[in-house]
Short mmCIF file of C-alpha atoms and ligand atoms in Angstrom, two decimals:
data_model
loop_
_atom_site.label_atom_id
_atom_site.label_comp_id
_atom_site.label_asym_id
_atom_site.label_seq_id
_atom_site.Cartn_x
_atom_site.Cartn_y
_atom_site.Cartn_z
CA MET F 42 88.04 89.86 72.95
CA GLN F 43 86.03 91.62 75.68
CA ARG F 44 87.63 91.87 79.13
CA ARG F 45 84.88 89.74 80.67
CA GLU F 46 85.33 86.83 78.16
CA TRP F 47 89.09 86.93 78.70
CA LEU F 48 88.63 86.83 82.46
CA GLY F 49 86.18 83.94 82.22
CA ALA F 50 88.53 81.87 80.07
CA CYS F 51 91.41 82.37 82.54
CA ALA F 52 89.34 81.62 85.63
CA GLY F 53 88.10 78.31 84.17
CA ALA F 54 91.61 77.23 83.24
CA ALA F 55 92.74 77.68 86.85
CA LEU F 56 90.49 74.96 88.26
CA LEU F 57 91.61 71.36 88.13
CA PRO F 58 88.74 68.84 87.82
CA ALA F 59 89.56 67.07 91.09
CA ALA F 60 89.06 70.37 92.92
CA ARG F 61 85.39 70.12 92.20
CA ALA F 62 85.04 66.69 93.82
CA ALA F 63 83.47 66.69 97.24
CA MET F 64 86.02 67.03 100.08
CA PRO F 65 85.54 66.41 103.80
CA GLN F 66 85.42 69.39 106.18
CA PRO F 67 89.00 70.64 106.60
CA GLU F 68 90.63 70.44 110.02
CA ILE F 69 92.76 73.48 109.24
CA THR F 70 91.71 76.36 106.99
CA LEU F 71 94.30 78.81 105.70
CA ARG F 72 93.02 82.23 104.68
CA PHE F 73 95.06 83.63 101.78
CA SER F 74 94.43 87.30 101.12
CA HIS F 75 95.75 89.25 98.13
CA VAL F 76 95.02 92.48 96.32
CA VAL F 77 94.95 91.55 92.61
CA ALA F 78 92.43 89.90 90.29
CA GLU F 79 92.16 86.12 90.03
CA GLU F 80 93.34 86.08 86.45
CA THR F 81 96.80 87.50 87.22
CA PRO F 82 99.91 85.42 87.91
CA LYS F 83 99.37 85.90 91.67
CA GLY F 84 95.64 85.15 91.52
CA LEU F 85 96.22 81.98 89.50
CA ALA F 86 99.06 80.87 91.80
CA ALA F 87 96.88 81.29 94.89
CA ASN F 88 94.09 79.26 93.31
CA ARG F 89 96.53 76.57 92.16
CA PHE F 90 97.96 76.37 95.71
CA LYS F 91 94.47 75.84 97.11
CA VAL F 92 93.70 73.03 94.70
CA LEU F 93 97.03 71.30 95.21
CA LEU F 94 97.02 71.53 99.00
CA GLU F 95 93.42 70.36 99.36
CA GLN F 96 94.15 67.41 97.08
CA ARG F 97 97.46 66.43 98.71
CA SER F 98 96.06 66.68 102.23
CA SER F 99 92.91 64.76 101.19
CA GLY F 100 90.87 67.73 102.26
CA ARG F 101 92.38 67.98 105.74
CA ILE F 102 93.92 71.38 105.04
CA GLY F 103 91.63 73.84 103.27
CA VAL F 104 92.49 77.17 101.71
CA GLN F 105 90.18 80.17 101.33
CA VAL F 106 91.45 82.69 98.82
CA PHE F 107 90.29 86.31 99.07
CA PRO F 108 91.37 88.17 95.91
CA ASN F 109 91.01 91.83 94.90
CA ALA F 110 91.62 93.30 98.39
CA GLN F 111 88.22 91.87 99.42
CA LEU F 112 89.49 91.36 103.00
CA TYR F 113 92.58 93.55 103.35
CA GLY F 114 94.40 96.01 101.11
CA ASP F 115 97.98 97.24 100.86
CA SER F 116 97.84 99.30 104.00
CA ASP F 117 96.54 96.62 106.37
CA GLU F 118 97.25 93.10 104.95
CA MET F 119 100.65 92.80 106.65
CA ARG F 120 99.22 93.90 110.00
CA ALA F 121 96.32 91.49 109.55
CA LEU F 122 98.84 88.71 109.04
CA GLN F 123 100.83 89.67 112.13
CA LEU F 124 97.62 89.67 114.17
CA GLY F 125 96.53 86.32 112.77
CA ALA F 126 93.44 87.69 111.02
CA VAL F 127 94.72 86.03 107.79
CA ASP F 128 97.27 83.26 107.36
CA LEU F 129 98.99 83.95 104.04
CA VAL F 130 99.63 87.07 101.98
CA ALA F 131 101.78 87.65 98.92
CA PRO F 132 102.63 91.33 98.76
CA SER F 133 104.87 92.71 96.05
CA LEU F 134 108.51 93.03 97.18
CA SER F 135 108.00 96.81 97.01
CA LYS F 136 105.69 96.70 100.05
CA PHE F 137 108.05 95.32 102.69
CA GLY F 138 109.83 98.62 103.34
CA ARG F 139 106.76 99.92 105.14
CA ILE F 140 107.03 97.16 107.75
CA GLY F 141 110.65 97.93 108.51
CA LEU F 142 112.39 95.86 105.84
CA PRO F 143 113.59 98.48 103.35
CA GLU F 144 116.24 96.13 101.93
CA PHE F 145 113.48 94.43 99.89
CA GLU F 146 113.31 97.62 97.83
CA LEU F 147 116.52 96.45 96.14
CA PHE F 148 114.25 94.65 93.70
CA ASP F 149 112.69 98.02 92.69
CA LEU F 150 115.94 99.56 91.43
CA PRO F 151 115.13 100.62 87.88
CA PHE F 152 116.84 98.76 84.99
CA LEU F 153 118.46 96.39 87.51
CA PHE F 154 117.54 93.05 85.91
CA ASP F 155 118.09 92.31 82.21
CA ASP F 156 115.83 89.26 82.36
CA LEU F 157 114.20 86.82 84.72
CA SER F 158 117.29 84.62 84.97
CA ALA F 159 119.02 87.59 86.59
CA VAL F 160 116.14 87.80 89.09
CA ARG F 161 116.64 84.09 89.88
CA ARG F 162 120.31 84.70 90.73
CA ILE F 163 119.01 86.81 93.60
CA THR F 164 115.87 85.00 94.69
CA LEU F 165 117.40 81.50 94.62
CA GLY F 166 120.78 82.62 96.00
CA PRO F 167 122.02 83.45 99.50
CA LEU F 168 120.90 87.09 99.26
CA GLY F 169 117.29 86.13 98.50
CA GLN F 170 117.31 83.68 101.42
CA ARG F 171 118.80 86.27 103.78
CA LEU F 172 116.07 88.74 102.84
CA LEU F 173 113.38 86.17 103.62
CA GLN F 174 115.03 85.36 106.97
CA GLY F 175 114.78 89.06 107.84
CA LEU F 176 110.99 88.64 107.98
CA GLU F 177 111.47 86.85 111.31
CA ARG F 178 112.18 90.29 112.84
CA GLN F 179 108.49 91.05 112.22
CA GLY F 180 107.15 87.73 113.47
CA LEU F 181 106.74 86.45 109.93
CA VAL F 182 108.04 83.59 107.82
CA GLY F 183 108.91 84.00 104.12
CA LEU F 184 107.97 80.88 102.15
CA GLY F 185 109.16 81.80 98.65
CA TYR F 186 109.35 84.26 95.81
CA PHE F 187 107.55 84.38 92.48
CA ASP F 188 107.24 86.65 89.46
CA ASN F 189 104.74 88.89 87.87
CA GLY F 190 107.20 90.30 85.40
CA PHE F 191 108.45 93.64 84.03
CA LYS F 192 106.61 96.89 84.51
CA GLN F 193 105.34 99.26 81.83
CA MET F 194 104.39 102.92 82.12
CA SER F 195 100.96 104.33 81.42
CA ALA F 196 99.38 107.80 81.23
CA ASN F 197 97.23 109.76 78.80
CA ARG F 198 100.29 110.35 76.67
CA PRO F 199 103.30 108.29 75.58
CA LEU F 200 106.08 108.06 78.22
CA LEU F 201 109.12 107.28 76.21
CA GLU F 202 111.79 109.55 77.56
CA PRO F 203 112.37 111.70 80.63
CA LYS F 204 110.82 114.86 79.25
CA ASP F 205 107.47 113.07 78.84
CA PHE F 206 107.21 112.58 82.62
CA VAL F 207 107.75 116.18 83.67
CA GLY F 208 104.99 117.43 85.97
CA LEU F 209 102.95 114.18 85.93
CA ARG F 210 101.55 112.75 89.15
CA MET F 211 102.42 109.07 89.01
CA ARG F 212 100.82 106.50 91.33
CA VAL F 213 103.47 104.37 93.01
CA GLN F 214 103.52 101.52 95.50
CA ALA F 215 104.84 102.30 98.99
CA SER F 216 108.50 101.99 97.95
CA GLN F 217 110.93 104.83 98.34
CA VAL F 218 113.04 103.47 95.52
CA ILE F 219 110.05 103.68 93.12
CA ALA F 220 109.23 107.17 94.41
CA ALA F 221 112.84 108.23 93.78
CA GLN F 222 112.67 106.69 90.28
CA MET F 223 109.62 108.82 89.44
CA ARG F 224 111.28 111.96 90.81
CA ALA F 225 114.41 111.28 88.79
CA LEU F 226 112.20 111.20 85.68
CA GLY F 227 110.69 114.58 86.55
CA ALA F 228 107.34 113.21 87.81
CA ARG F 229 105.68 113.57 91.22
CA PRO F 230 105.16 110.20 92.98
CA VAL F 231 101.85 109.64 94.77
CA THR F 232 101.67 106.55 97.00
CA LEU F 233 98.30 104.84 96.75
CA ALA F 234 96.94 101.40 97.52
CA PHE F 235 96.58 99.16 94.48
CA SER F 236 92.81 98.86 94.98
CA GLU F 237 92.48 102.68 94.79
CA THR F 238 94.58 103.17 91.70
CA ARG F 239 91.97 102.77 88.94
CA GLN F 240 89.63 105.22 90.59
CA ALA F 241 92.44 107.74 91.19
CA LEU F 242 93.36 107.52 87.49
CA ALA F 243 89.73 107.89 86.47
CA SER F 244 89.15 110.99 88.59
CA GLY F 245 92.45 112.63 87.70
CA VAL F 246 93.90 112.42 91.23
CA VAL F 247 96.90 110.89 89.44
CA ASP F 248 97.90 111.07 85.79
CA GLY F 249 99.67 107.78 85.27
CA THR F 250 101.14 104.67 86.82
CA GLU F 251 103.40 101.63 86.29
CA ASN F 252 102.63 97.92 86.41
CA PRO F 253 102.97 94.75 84.36
CA VAL F 254 100.28 94.59 81.74
CA SER F 255 98.33 91.76 83.46
CA ASN F 256 97.63 94.02 86.44
CA PHE F 257 96.82 96.99 84.18
CA TRP F 258 94.37 95.00 82.09
CA THR F 259 92.59 93.06 84.85
CA GLN F 260 91.92 96.27 86.80
CA GLY F 261 90.39 97.91 83.74
CA MET F 262 92.99 100.67 83.84
CA HIS F 263 92.90 100.73 80.03
CA GLN F 264 89.42 102.25 80.34
CA VAL F 265 90.91 105.27 82.08
CA GLN F 266 94.35 105.58 80.46
CA SER F 267 94.96 106.07 76.76
CA ASP F 268 98.65 105.23 76.38
CA VAL F 269 100.82 102.34 77.48
CA SER F 270 104.58 102.60 76.90
CA LEU F 271 106.49 99.31 76.92
CA THR F 272 109.47 100.52 78.87
CA ASN F 273 110.22 97.26 80.81
CA HIS F 274 112.05 99.49 83.27
CA GLY F 275 111.59 97.52 86.46
CA TYR F 276 110.70 94.14 87.96
CA LEU F 277 107.56 93.24 89.93
CA GLY F 278 107.74 90.11 92.06
CA TYR F 279 106.21 88.79 95.24
CA ALA F 280 107.04 86.95 98.45
CA VAL F 281 104.56 84.59 100.10
CA VAL F 282 104.52 85.22 103.82
CA THR F 283 102.91 83.56 106.79
CA ASN F 284 102.74 84.22 110.52
CA GLN F 285 105.50 82.66 112.67
CA ARG F 286 103.10 81.65 115.47
CA LEU F 287 100.85 79.84 113.05
CA TRP F 288 103.79 78.21 111.27
CA GLN F 289 105.26 76.88 114.53
CA SER F 290 101.87 75.58 115.65
CA LEU F 291 101.66 73.27 112.64
CA ALA F 292 102.92 69.70 112.64
CA ARG F 293 106.03 68.98 110.54
CA THR F 294 103.99 66.96 108.06
CA GLU F 295 101.53 69.82 107.66
CA ARG F 296 104.31 72.30 107.01
CA GLY F 297 105.75 69.87 104.51
CA LEU F 298 102.47 69.55 102.64
CA ILE F 299 101.95 73.32 102.61
CA ASN F 300 105.51 73.94 101.41
CA GLN F 301 105.31 71.35 98.70
CA ALA F 302 101.98 72.63 97.30
CA LEU F 303 103.21 76.21 97.54
CA GLN F 304 106.54 75.61 95.77
CA GLU F 305 104.66 73.89 92.98
CA ALA F 306 102.14 76.75 92.73
CA LEU F 307 104.97 79.29 92.64
CA GLY F 308 106.71 77.30 89.89
CA PHE F 309 103.44 77.32 87.98
CA ALA F 310 103.13 81.09 88.47
CA ASN F 311 106.62 81.65 87.14
CA GLN F 312 105.75 79.55 84.06
CA ILE F 313 102.53 81.38 83.29
CA ALA F 314 103.49 84.94 84.29
CA ASP F 315 104.92 85.83 80.86
CA THR F 316 101.94 84.26 79.08
CA GLN F 317 99.47 86.19 81.25
CA ASN F 318 101.26 89.43 80.48
CA ASP F 319 101.44 88.54 76.75
CA LYS F 320 97.73 87.66 76.70
CA ALA F 321 96.87 90.93 78.43
CA LEU F 322 99.02 92.84 75.94
CA ALA F 323 97.32 91.11 72.98
CA ALA F 324 93.91 92.03 74.44
CA LEU F 325 95.11 95.62 74.97
CA ARG F 326 96.26 95.82 71.36
CA GLN F 327 92.70 95.09 70.28
CA THR F 328 91.34 97.90 72.41
CA SER F 329 90.97 100.83 70.03
CA SER F 330 91.03 103.49 72.76
CA VAL F 331 94.53 102.48 73.88
CA HIS F 332 97.77 103.29 72.05
CA ILE F 333 100.77 101.10 72.66
CA HIS F 334 104.23 102.58 72.28
CA ARG F 335 107.70 101.05 72.39
CA PRO F 336 110.68 103.28 73.12
CA THR F 337 113.59 103.15 70.72
CA PRO F 338 116.89 101.88 72.16
CA GLU F 339 118.07 105.51 72.36
CA GLN F 340 114.94 106.61 74.25
CA ARG F 341 115.28 103.68 76.65
CA GLN F 342 118.90 104.58 77.21
CA ARG F 343 117.85 108.14 78.15
CA LEU F 344 115.36 106.73 80.68
CA ARG F 345 118.05 104.50 82.12
CA GLN F 346 120.49 107.41 82.40
CA ALA F 347 117.93 109.63 84.14
CA VAL F 348 117.25 107.08 86.88
CA GLN F 349 120.88 106.13 87.44
CA PRO F 350 121.29 108.33 90.58
CA VAL F 351 118.50 106.43 92.37
CA GLN F 352 120.75 103.67 93.65
CA GLN F 353 123.19 106.16 95.18
CA GLN F 354 120.39 108.28 96.64
CA LEU F 355 118.83 105.26 98.39
CA ALA F 356 122.05 103.47 99.30
CA SER F 357 121.81 104.11 103.03
CA ARG F 358 118.16 102.99 103.12
CA LEU F 359 118.89 99.79 101.21
CA GLY F 360 122.15 99.09 103.03
CA GLN F 361 125.60 99.25 101.39
CA ARG F 362 126.23 95.59 102.17
CA TYR F 363 123.04 94.46 100.48
CA ILE F 364 123.89 96.56 97.42
CA LYS F 365 127.36 95.05 97.27
CA ASP F 366 126.01 91.52 97.54
CA LEU F 367 123.39 92.24 94.94
CA GLN F 368 125.93 93.52 92.45
CA ALA F 369 128.23 90.60 93.12
CA ALA F 370 125.39 88.08 92.55
CA LEU F 371 124.31 89.81 89.35
CA ASN F 372 127.86 90.01 88.03
CA LYS F 373 128.30 86.26 88.47
CA GLY F 374 125.78 85.52 85.72
C1 LMR Q 675 100.71 97.28 92.86
O1 LMR Q 675 100.39 97.64 93.98
O2 LMR Q 675 100.92 98.08 91.94
C2 LMR Q 675 100.89 95.83 92.48
O3 LMR Q 675 102.15 95.46 92.84
C3 LMR Q 675 99.88 94.93 93.06
C4 LMR Q 675 100.30 93.50 93.02
O4 LMR Q 675 100.29 92.89 94.07
O5 LMR Q 675 100.61 93.01 91.91
#
């Protein structure tokens, strides 16, 4: 299947019929800005939220979704939210360190989660709630978490064990934990905005990157990278965030409607995230220029061993108490 056909099929599926019915002019319009394509778990969740909220509020609350960093990118979306230039963003959890909340980088620790139920033990438990409450320090309100899924490595060669990474410049998100992970593997981390990544790979500014396959495919990174290695070495998830001033200015019923539509959209995203990644992987498998590799259990174990020091190296940044609580919550499972 061509990328365009695949994208078209996904975009159509995201629209519910009632969304196309005429709606009155909204009294409130929420601007939701994000950096990924519409056919990703986040893009589909944002569109589902719009449809649900407009239906449930009988058109009184409208949502405008701006995908693909059309309005703001990684470096300015949080600031735009704080200033009230947008009303909702859903950055990856890796991007909260740059606004003074480094404890969110806990989620980036490599090989931390065995599966998504382990992620839930954090996001639905007291630690996850405490992390969201920390957003108040920045004038923000955290409304909930949702998944993309597990990250894979890409470059113009297989990346199956630490020696494969030596000397490579790897694009990373603005997370010191991810940067330390790349260093531990022998690579050089280069922090770049998501919207700049494909171009940087194409021009050779960086040699490789990591992301779940849905992000890789929908950005067309397979056109500029020849090898994807299914390492499943780390988790990528998001938090939906709004501005405290805006939130407090809304009536209780409006907050209730927004919350209800959002929680449903996030549940939907969690349900479809795996499928979106599986669909993108199936499409990638049909792309003759891309080779897909899967590390053996021994190779994966060597990757895991190489990145083991990262937690200790970043302990003071992440906070010893957060690490302790994280381990306790994971061990409960
Ligand atoms: C990235 O910047 O690599 C991704 O996390 C983008 C996203 O929001 O999924």
